[in-house]
CSV table of C-alpha atoms in Angstrom, one decimal:
chain,number,residue,atom,x,y,z
A,1118,UNK,CA,17.6,15.3,-8.8
A,1119,UNK,CA,20.1,17.5,-7.2
A,1120,UNK,CA,19.4,21.2,-6.8
A,1121,UNK,CA,22.4,22.2,-8.9
A,1122,UNK,CA,21.8,20.0,-12.0
A,1123,UNK,CA,18.2,20.0,-13.4
A,1124,UNK,CA,19.0,17.3,-15.8
A,1125,UNK,CA,17.3,14.0,-16.7
A,1126,UNK,CA,13.8,13.2,-17.9
A,1127,UNK,CA,11.0,14.6,-15.7
A,1128,UNK,CA,7.8,12.7,-15.0
A,1129,UNK,CA,4.7,13.9,-16.9
A,1130,UNK,CA,3.1,15.3,-13.7
A,1131,UNK,CA,6.2,17.3,-12.8
A,1132,UNK,CA,6.7,18.6,-16.3
A,1133,UNK,CA,3.1,19.7,-16.6
A,1134,UNK,CA,3.2,21.4,-13.2
A,1135,UNK,CA,6.4,23.3,-14.2
A,1136,UNK,CA,4.7,24.3,-17.5
A,1137,UNK,CA,1.6,25.5,-15.6
A,1138,UNK,CA,3.6,27.6,-13.2
A,1139,UNK,CA,5.7,29.2,-15.9
A,1140,UNK,CA,5.3,32.9,-15.7
A,1141,UNK,CA,2.5,32.7,-13.2
A,1142,UNK,CA,1.8,31.8,-9.6
A,1143,UNK,CA,-1.1,29.5,-9.1
A,1144,UNK,CA,-2.8,27.6,-6.3
A,1145,UNK,CA,-3.5,23.9,-6.2
A,1146,UNK,CA,-6.9,23.7,-7.8
A,1147,UNK,CA,-5.8,26.2,-10.5
A,1148,UNK,CA,-2.8,24.0,-11.3
A,1149,UNK,CA,-5.0,20.9,-11.6
A,1150,UNK,CA,-7.4,22.6,-14.0
A,1151,UNK,CA,-4.6,24.1,-16.1
A,1152,UNK,CA,-2.7,20.8,-16.4
A,1153,UNK,CA,-5.9,19.2,-17.6
A,1154,UNK,CA,-6.4,22.0,-20.1
A,1155,UNK,CA,-2.8,22.0,-21.3
A,1156,UNK,CA,-2.7,18.3,-21.8
A,1157,UNK,CA,-6.1,18.3,-23.4
A,1158,UNK,CA,-7.5,16.0,-20.8
A,1159,UNK,CA,-4.7,13.4,-21.1
A,1160,UNK,CA,-3.2,14.2,-17.7
A,1161,UNK,CA,-5.9,14.3,-14.9
A,1162,UNK,CA,-4.2,15.1,-11.7
A,1163,UNK,CA,-5.9,14.5,-8.4
A,1164,UNK,CA,-5.3,16.4,-5.2
A,1165,UNK,CA,-3.1,13.7,-3.7
A,1166,UNK,CA,-0.9,13.4,-6.8
A,1167,UNK,CA,-0.7,17.2,-7.1
A,1168,UNK,CA,0.5,17.9,-3.5
A,1169,UNK,CA,2.7,14.8,-3.5
A,1170,UNK,CA,4.4,16.1,-6.6
A,1171,UNK,CA,4.6,19.7,-5.3
A,1172,UNK,CA,6.3,18.5,-2.1
A,1173,UNK,CA,8.9,16.6,-4.1
A,1174,UNK,CA,9.4,19.6,-6.4
A,1175,UNK,CA,9.8,21.9,-3.4
A,1176,UNK,CA,12.4,19.5,-1.9
A,1177,UNK,CA,14.2,19.4,-5.3
A,1178,UNK,CA,14.2,23.2,-5.4
A,1179,UNK,CA,12.1,23.5,-8.6
A,1180,UNK,CA,9.1,25.2,-7.0
A,1181,UNK,CA,8.5,27.4,-4.0
A,1182,UNK,CA,5.5,28.7,-2.1
A,1183,UNK,CA,4.8,32.3,-2.9
A,1184,UNK,CA,1.7,33.3,-0.9
A,1185,UNK,CA,0.8,31.4,2.2
A,1186,UNK,CA,-1.6,33.8,3.9
A,1187,UNK,CA,-4.6,31.7,3.3
A,1188,UNK,CA,-3.7,28.0,4.2
A,1189,UNK,CA,-6.5,26.9,1.8
A,1190,UNK,CA,-5.1,28.8,-1.1
A,1191,UNK,CA,-1.4,28.5,-1.1
A,1192,UNK,CA,0.2,29.8,-4.2
A,1193,UNK,CA,3.2,28.2,-5.9
A,1194,UNK,CA,5.8,29.6,-8.3
A,1195,UNK,CA,8.8,28.4,-10.2
A,1196,UNK,CA,12.3,28.9,-8.9
A,1197,UNK,CA,15.2,29.7,-11.2
A,1198,UNK,CA,16.1,26.0,-11.1
A,1199,UNK,CA,12.5,25.1,-12.0
A,1200,UNK,CA,12.7,27.4,-15.0
A,1201,UNK,CA,16.0,25.8,-16.1
A,1202,UNK,CA,14.5,22.3,-15.6
A,1203,UNK,CA,11.5,23.2,-17.7
A,1204,UNK,CA,13.6,24.6,-20.5
A,1205,UNK,CA,16.0,21.6,-20.4
A,1206,UNK,CA,13.1,19.2,-20.5
A,1207,UNK,CA,11.3,21.1,-23.3
A,1208,UNK,CA,14.5,20.9,-25.4
A,1209,UNK,CA,14.9,17.2,-24.6
A,1210,UNK,CA,11.3,16.5,-25.7
A,1211,UNK,CA,11.8,18.6,-28.9
A,1212,UNK,CA,14.9,16.6,-29.8
A,1213,UNK,CA,13.2,13.3,-29.1
A,1214,UNK,CA,10.2,14.3,-31.1
A,1215,UNK,CA,12.4,15.4,-34.0
A,1216,UNK,CA,14.1,12.1,-34.0
A,1217,UNK,CA,10.8,10.3,-33.8
A,1218,UNK,CA,9.5,12.3,-36.7
A,1219,UNK,CA,12.6,11.6,-38.8
A,1220,UNK,CA,12.4,7.9,-38.2
A,1221,UNK,CA,8.7,7.7,-38.9
A,1222,UNK,CA,9.2,9.5,-42.2
A,1223,UNK,CA,12.1,7.1,-43.0
A,1224,UNK,CA,9.9,4.0,-42.6
B,421,UNK,CA,-25.7,21.1,-0.1
B,422,UNK,CA,-22.5,22.7,-1.2
B,423,UNK,CA,-19.7,23.2,1.2
B,424,UNK,CA,-18.9,26.6,2.7
B,425,UNK,CA,-15.2,26.5,3.1
B,426,UNK,CA,-15.5,23.3,5.2
B,427,UNK,CA,-16.9,25.4,8.1
B,428,UNK,CA,-20.6,25.0,7.9
B,429,UNK,CA,-23.2,23.3,5.7
B,430,UNK,CA,-20.7,20.6,4.7
B,431,UNK,CA,-21.9,17.9,2.3
B,432,UNK,CA,-21.8,14.2,3.1
B,433,UNK,CA,-19.1,13.7,0.4
B,434,UNK,CA,-17.0,16.4,2.0
B,435,UNK,CA,-17.3,14.8,5.4
B,436,UNK,CA,-16.3,11.4,4.0
B,437,UNK,CA,-13.3,12.9,2.2
B,438,UNK,CA,-12.3,14.6,5.5
B,439,UNK,CA,-12.3,11.2,7.2
B,440,UNK,CA,-10.4,9.5,4.3
B,441,UNK,CA,-7.7,12.2,4.7
B,442,UNK,CA,-6.9,10.8,8.1
B,443,UNK,CA,-5.3,7.8,6.3
B,444,UNK,CA,-2.6,10.1,5.0
B,445,UNK,CA,0.7,10.6,6.9
B,446,UNK,CA,0.5,13.3,9.7
B,447,UNK,CA,3.3,15.6,8.3
B,448,UNK,CA,1.6,15.6,4.9
B,449,UNK,CA,-1.7,16.4,6.5
B,450,UNK,CA,-0.3,19.2,8.6
B,451,UNK,CA,1.0,20.8,5.5
B,452,UNK,CA,-1.8,20.2,3.1
B,453,UNK,CA,-5.1,19.4,4.9
B,454,UNK,CA,-6.6,22.8,4.4
B,455,UNK,CA,-5.6,22.9,0.7
B,456,UNK,CA,-6.9,19.4,0.1
B,457,UNK,CA,-10.2,20.2,1.6
B,458,UNK,CA,-10.5,23.4,-0.4
B,459,UNK,CA,-9.5,21.5,-3.5
B,460,UNK,CA,-12.2,18.9,-2.8
B,461,UNK,CA,-14.8,21.7,-2.3
B,462,UNK,CA,-13.8,23.2,-5.7
B,463,UNK,CA,-13.9,19.8,-7.4
B,464,UNK,CA,-17.3,19.1,-5.9
B,465,UNK,CA,-18.7,22.3,-7.1
B,466,UNK,CA,-17.3,21.8,-10.6
B,467,UNK,CA,-18.2,18.1,-10.8
B,468,UNK,CA,-21.2,16.9,-12.9
B,469,UNK,CA,-22.2,14.2,-10.5
B,470,UNK,CA,-21.2,12.8,-7.1
B,471,UNK,CA,-20.3,9.5,-8.8
B,472,UNK,CA,-17.9,11.2,-11.3
B,473,UNK,CA,-16.4,13.1,-8.4
B,474,UNK,CA,-15.8,9.9,-6.3
B,475,UNK,CA,-14.4,8.0,-9.3
B,476,UNK,CA,-11.8,10.7,-9.8
B,477,UNK,CA,-11.0,11.0,-6.0
B,478,UNK,CA,-11.0,7.2,-5.6
B,479,UNK,CA,-8.4,6.8,-8.4
B,480,UNK,CA,-6.3,9.5,-6.9
B,481,UNK,CA,-6.5,8.1,-3.4
B,482,UNK,CA,-5.7,4.6,-4.6
B,483,UNK,CA,-2.6,5.7,-6.5
B,484,UNK,CA,-1.5,7.7,-3.4
B,485,UNK,CA,-2.1,4.8,-1.0
B,486,UNK,CA,0.0,2.4,-3.0
B,487,UNK,CA,2.9,4.9,-2.8
B,488,UNK,CA,2.8,5.3,0.9
B,489,UNK,CA,4.9,3.3,3.3
B,490,UNK,CA,1.8,1.9,5.0
B,491,UNK,CA,0.1,1.2,1.7
B,492,UNK,CA,3.1,-0.8,0.3
B,493,UNK,CA,3.6,-2.6,3.6
B,494,UNK,CA,-0.1,-3.6,3.7
B,495,UNK,CA,0.0,-4.9,0.1
B,496,UNK,CA,3.2,-6.8,0.7
B,497,UNK,CA,1.8,-8.3,3.9
B,498,UNK,CA,-1.4,-9.3,2.3
B,499,UNK,CA,0.3,-10.9,-0.7
B,500,UNK,CA,2.8,-12.8,1.4
B,501,UNK,CA,0.3,-13.8,4.0
B,502,UNK,CA,-1.8,-15.4,1.2
B,503,UNK,CA,1.3,-17.1,-0.3
B,504,UNK,CA,2.3,-18.6,3.0
B,505,UNK,CA,-1.1,-18.7,4.7
B,506,UNK,CA,-0.5,-22.2,6.1
B,507,UNK,CA,2.4,-20.7,8.1
B,508,UNK,CA,0.9,-17.6,9.6
B,509,UNK,CA,3.8,-16.4,11.8
B,510,UNK,CA,6.4,-16.8,9.1
B,511,UNK,CA,4.1,-15.2,6.6
B,512,UNK,CA,3.6,-12.2,8.8
B,513,UNK,CA,7.3,-11.8,9.6
B,514,UNK,CA,8.3,-12.1,5.9
B,515,UNK,CA,5.5,-9.9,4.8
B,516,UNK,CA,6.3,-7.2,7.3
B,517,UNK,CA,10.0,-7.1,6.6
B,518,UNK,CA,9.6,-7.2,2.8
B,519,UNK,CA,6.7,-4.7,3.1
B,520,UNK,CA,8.9,-2.4,5.2
B,521,UNK,CA,11.6,-2.6,2.6
B,522,UNK,CA,9.2,-2.0,-0.2
B,523,UNK,CA,7.9,1.0,1.5
B,524,UNK,CA,11.3,2.3,2.3
B,525,UNK,CA,12.5,1.9,-1.3
B,526,UNK,CA,9.3,3.3,-2.5
B,527,UNK,CA,9.9,6.4,-0.5
B,528,UNK,CA,13.4,6.7,-1.9
B,529,UNK,CA,12.0,6.3,-5.3
B,530,UNK,CA,9.4,8.9,-4.7
B,531,UNK,CA,12.1,11.3,-3.4
B,532,UNK,CA,14.1,10.8,-6.6
B,533,UNK,CA,11.3,10.5,-9.0
B,534,UNK,CA,11.4,14.2,-10.0
B,535,UNK,CA,14.4,13.2,-12.1
B,536,UNK,CA,13.4,9.5,-12.4
B,537,UNK,CA,16.8,8.6,-10.9
B,538,UNK,CA,16.6,5.4,-8.8
B,539,UNK,CA,19.6,6.2,-6.6
B,540,UNK,CA,17.9,4.6,-3.6
B,541,UNK,CA,18.1,1.1,-5.0
B,542,UNK,CA,21.8,1.5,-5.7
B,543,UNK,CA,22.8,2.7,-2.3
B,544,UNK,CA,24.6,0.5,0.2
B,545,UNK,CA,21.7,0.6,2.8
B,546,UNK,CA,19.3,-0.4,0.1
B,547,UNK,CA,21.4,-3.3,-1.1
B,548,UNK,CA,22.0,-4.4,2.5
B,549,UNK,CA,18.3,-4.4,3.1
B,550,UNK,CA,17.7,-6.5,0.0
B,551,UNK,CA,20.3,-9.0,1.2
B,552,UNK,CA,18.7,-9.1,4.7
B,553,UNK,CA,15.2,-9.5,3.3
B,554,UNK,CA,16.3,-12.4,1.0
B,555,UNK,CA,18.1,-14.1,3.9
B,556,UNK,CA,15.0,-13.7,6.2
B,557,UNK,CA,12.8,-15.2,3.4
B,558,UNK,CA,15.2,-18.1,2.9
B,559,UNK,CA,15.4,-18.8,6.6
B,560,UNK,CA,11.7,-18.6,7.0
B,561,UNK,CA,11.1,-20.9,4.0
B,562,UNK,CA,13.8,-23.3,5.3
B,563,UNK,CA,12.1,-23.3,8.7
B,564,UNK,CA,8.8,-24.2,7.1
B,565,UNK,CA,10.5,-27.0,5.1
B,566,UNK,CA,12.2,-28.4,8.2
B,567,UNK,CA,8.9,-28.4,10.0
B,568,UNK,CA,7.8,-31.1,7.6
B,569,UNK,CA,10.6,-33.3,8.8
B,570,UNK,CA,9.6,-32.8,12.5
B,571,UNK,CA,8.2,-36.1,13.8
B,572,UNK,CA,5.6,-34.2,15.9
B,573,UNK,CA,2.1,-33.9,14.7
B,574,UNK,CA,1.1,-30.8,12.7
B,575,UNK,CA,-2.4,-29.9,11.9
B,576,UNK,CA,-2.3,-28.3,8.5
B,577,UNK,CA,-5.9,-28.6,7.7
B,578,UNK,CA,-9.3,-27.8,9.2
B,579,UNK,CA,-12.2,-30.0,10.0
B,580,UNK,CA,-13.8,-31.0,6.8
B,581,UNK,CA,-17.1,-32.4,8.1
B,582,UNK,CA,-19.4,-31.7,11.0
B,583,UNK,CA,-19.2,-34.1,13.9
B,584,UNK,CA,-21.2,-34.5,17.1
B,585,UNK,CA,-20.5,-36.2,20.4
B,586,UNK,CA,-16.8,-36.7,19.7
B,587,UNK,CA,-15.6,-36.0,23.2
B,588,UNK,CA,-15.0,-39.6,24.0
B,589,UNK,CA,-13.5,-40.4,20.6
B,590,UNK,CA,-9.9,-40.0,21.7
B,591,UNK,CA,-10.1,-41.4,25.1
B,592,UNK,CA,-7.0,-43.3,26.0
B,593,UNK,CA,-5.6,-43.0,22.5
B,594,UNK,CA,-2.4,-41.6,21.3
B,595,UNK,CA,-2.3,-41.1,17.6
B,596,UNK,CA,1.0,-42.3,16.2
B,597,UNK,CA,2.8,-40.4,13.6
B,598,UNK,CA,1.4,-41.0,10.2
B,599,UNK,CA,-1.3,-43.4,11.3
B,600,UNK,CA,-4.8,-42.7,10.3
B,601,UNK,CA,-7.5,-42.9,13.0
B,602,UNK,CA,-11.2,-42.8,12.2
B,603,UNK,CA,-13.7,-42.4,15.0
B,604,UNK,CA,-16.3,-39.9,14.2
B,605,UNK,CA,-17.6,-37.8,11.4
B,606,UNK,CA,-15.2,-34.8,11.8
B,607,UNK,CA,-11.8,-35.1,10.1
B,608,UNK,CA,-8.6,-33.3,11.0
B,609,UNK,CA,-5.7,-33.5,8.7
B,610,UNK,CA,-2.5,-34.3,10.6
B,611,UNK,CA,0.7,-33.6,8.8
B,612,UNK,CA,3.6,-35.7,10.2
B,613,UNK,CA,6.9,-36.6,8.8
B,614,UNK,CA,5.8,-35.7,5.3
B,615,UNK,CA,2.7,-37.8,5.5
B,616,UNK,CA,-0.8,-36.4,5.8
B,617,UNK,CA,-3.1,-38.3,8.1
B,618,UNK,CA,-6.7,-37.7,8.9
B,619,UNK,CA,-8.1,-37.9,12.4
B,620,UNK,CA,-11.7,-37.7,13.1
B,621,UNK,CA,-12.8,-35.4,16.0
B,622,UNK,CA,-15.5,-33.2,17.2
B,623,UNK,CA,-16.1,-29.9,15.4
B,624,UNK,CA,-17.2,-28.2,18.5
B,625,UNK,CA,-13.6,-26.9,19.1
B,626,UNK,CA,-13.1,-26.0,15.5
B,627,UNK,CA,-10.9,-23.1,16.2
B,628,UNK,CA,-8.4,-25.2,18.0
B,629,UNK,CA,-7.6,-27.0,14.7
B,630,UNK,CA,-7.5,-23.9,12.7
B,631,UNK,CA,-4.8,-22.3,14.8
B,632,UNK,CA,-3.0,-25.4,15.9
B,633,UNK,CA,0.4,-26.1,14.4
B,634,UNK,CA,1.1,-29.3,16.2
B,635,UNK,CA,-1.4,-31.5,18.0
B,636,UNK,CA,-1.1,-34.5,20.1
B,637,UNK,CA,-3.9,-36.6,21.5
B,638,UNK,CA,-3.1,-37.6,25.0
B,639,UNK,CA,-6.2,-39.3,26.2
B,640,UNK,CA,-9.4,-38.6,28.1
B,641,UNK,CA,-10.7,-36.5,25.2
B,642,UNK,CA,-7.9,-33.9,25.6
B,643,UNK,CA,-6.0,-32.3,22.9
B,644,UNK,CA,-2.6,-30.7,23.4
B,645,UNK,CA,-1.8,-28.2,20.8
B,646,UNK,CA,0.8,-25.6,20.1
B,647,UNK,CA,-0.3,-22.1,19.4
B,648,UNK,CA,2.1,-19.3,18.9
B,649,UNK,CA,4.9,-21.4,20.4
B,650,UNK,CA,3.0,-22.2,23.6
B,651,UNK,CA,1.6,-25.6,24.3
B,652,UNK,CA,-2.1,-25.5,25.3
B,653,UNK,CA,-4.7,-28.1,26.3
B,654,UNK,CA,-8.2,-28.3,25.0
B,655,UNK,CA,-11.1,-30.7,25.0
B,656,UNK,CA,-12.2,-32.2,21.7
């Protein structure tokens, strides 16, 4: 994904991390717990997956580190691009879900 | 004993996790080691049992390992080494090259997976690597095939039975291509000109046969064999 165009489907891990960081800075463990809660246990992210995803999201400009004073508790927050990507993905999922609902009703 | 920020009173699980982290790439560790350890500490405190904790961590480590360059290389090498185990050198070369490519493309995929766009595989270097990998594989396979036509002896099997006192068995004998010689209880399969022959010999130098690509019995109980491209001499 380029930094200027937050388009295209996101992976579940990336989407959940973006969702978790919306409106609030969080550290790694907190993100993991929140993702588990938001997905009702469907997405269980381990530390390796989390930090791998965060690295890629930082590289893509979706997320940035906000507080690095304690190396054990680094906080992450969304960038403007991350906000836009979250919004775009939410709208895409809503559209897909609406289509799915329509088709399920039709059959 | 619960962990105190990884400084003192560390649990055994924490220590093991610290060791496992050393498998991760150095730049990744430099960036996240402290966070990962803190995370593990939090998970350990919240976990119901050590088994549940390690099941969770193991799943995570496994998925991470298969995404790393080394992990993908290792998997490709193992698979290809098994596929072409009779031809170790070729298997290793093919495995390494394909594994390297798999790791490289995996990294590219990872880098683009935020948007799930597999640009890497479509790029010119990626396509060039695919072509090179396929060519190397074809050449290696062709080399293996041509080896079958080589009139020299090739040991493709191992000793199938124990043998004793076989030193004198080959004295003064040259085993012709494709001819079967039976002297003692031990049997070596000789692959020559597309025909498999069995030669009995002593099992005391078993390793010679396992690693030999080509063998030639010259006499006086001596075996000349080719290992890693070098001709060597051993007593059977």
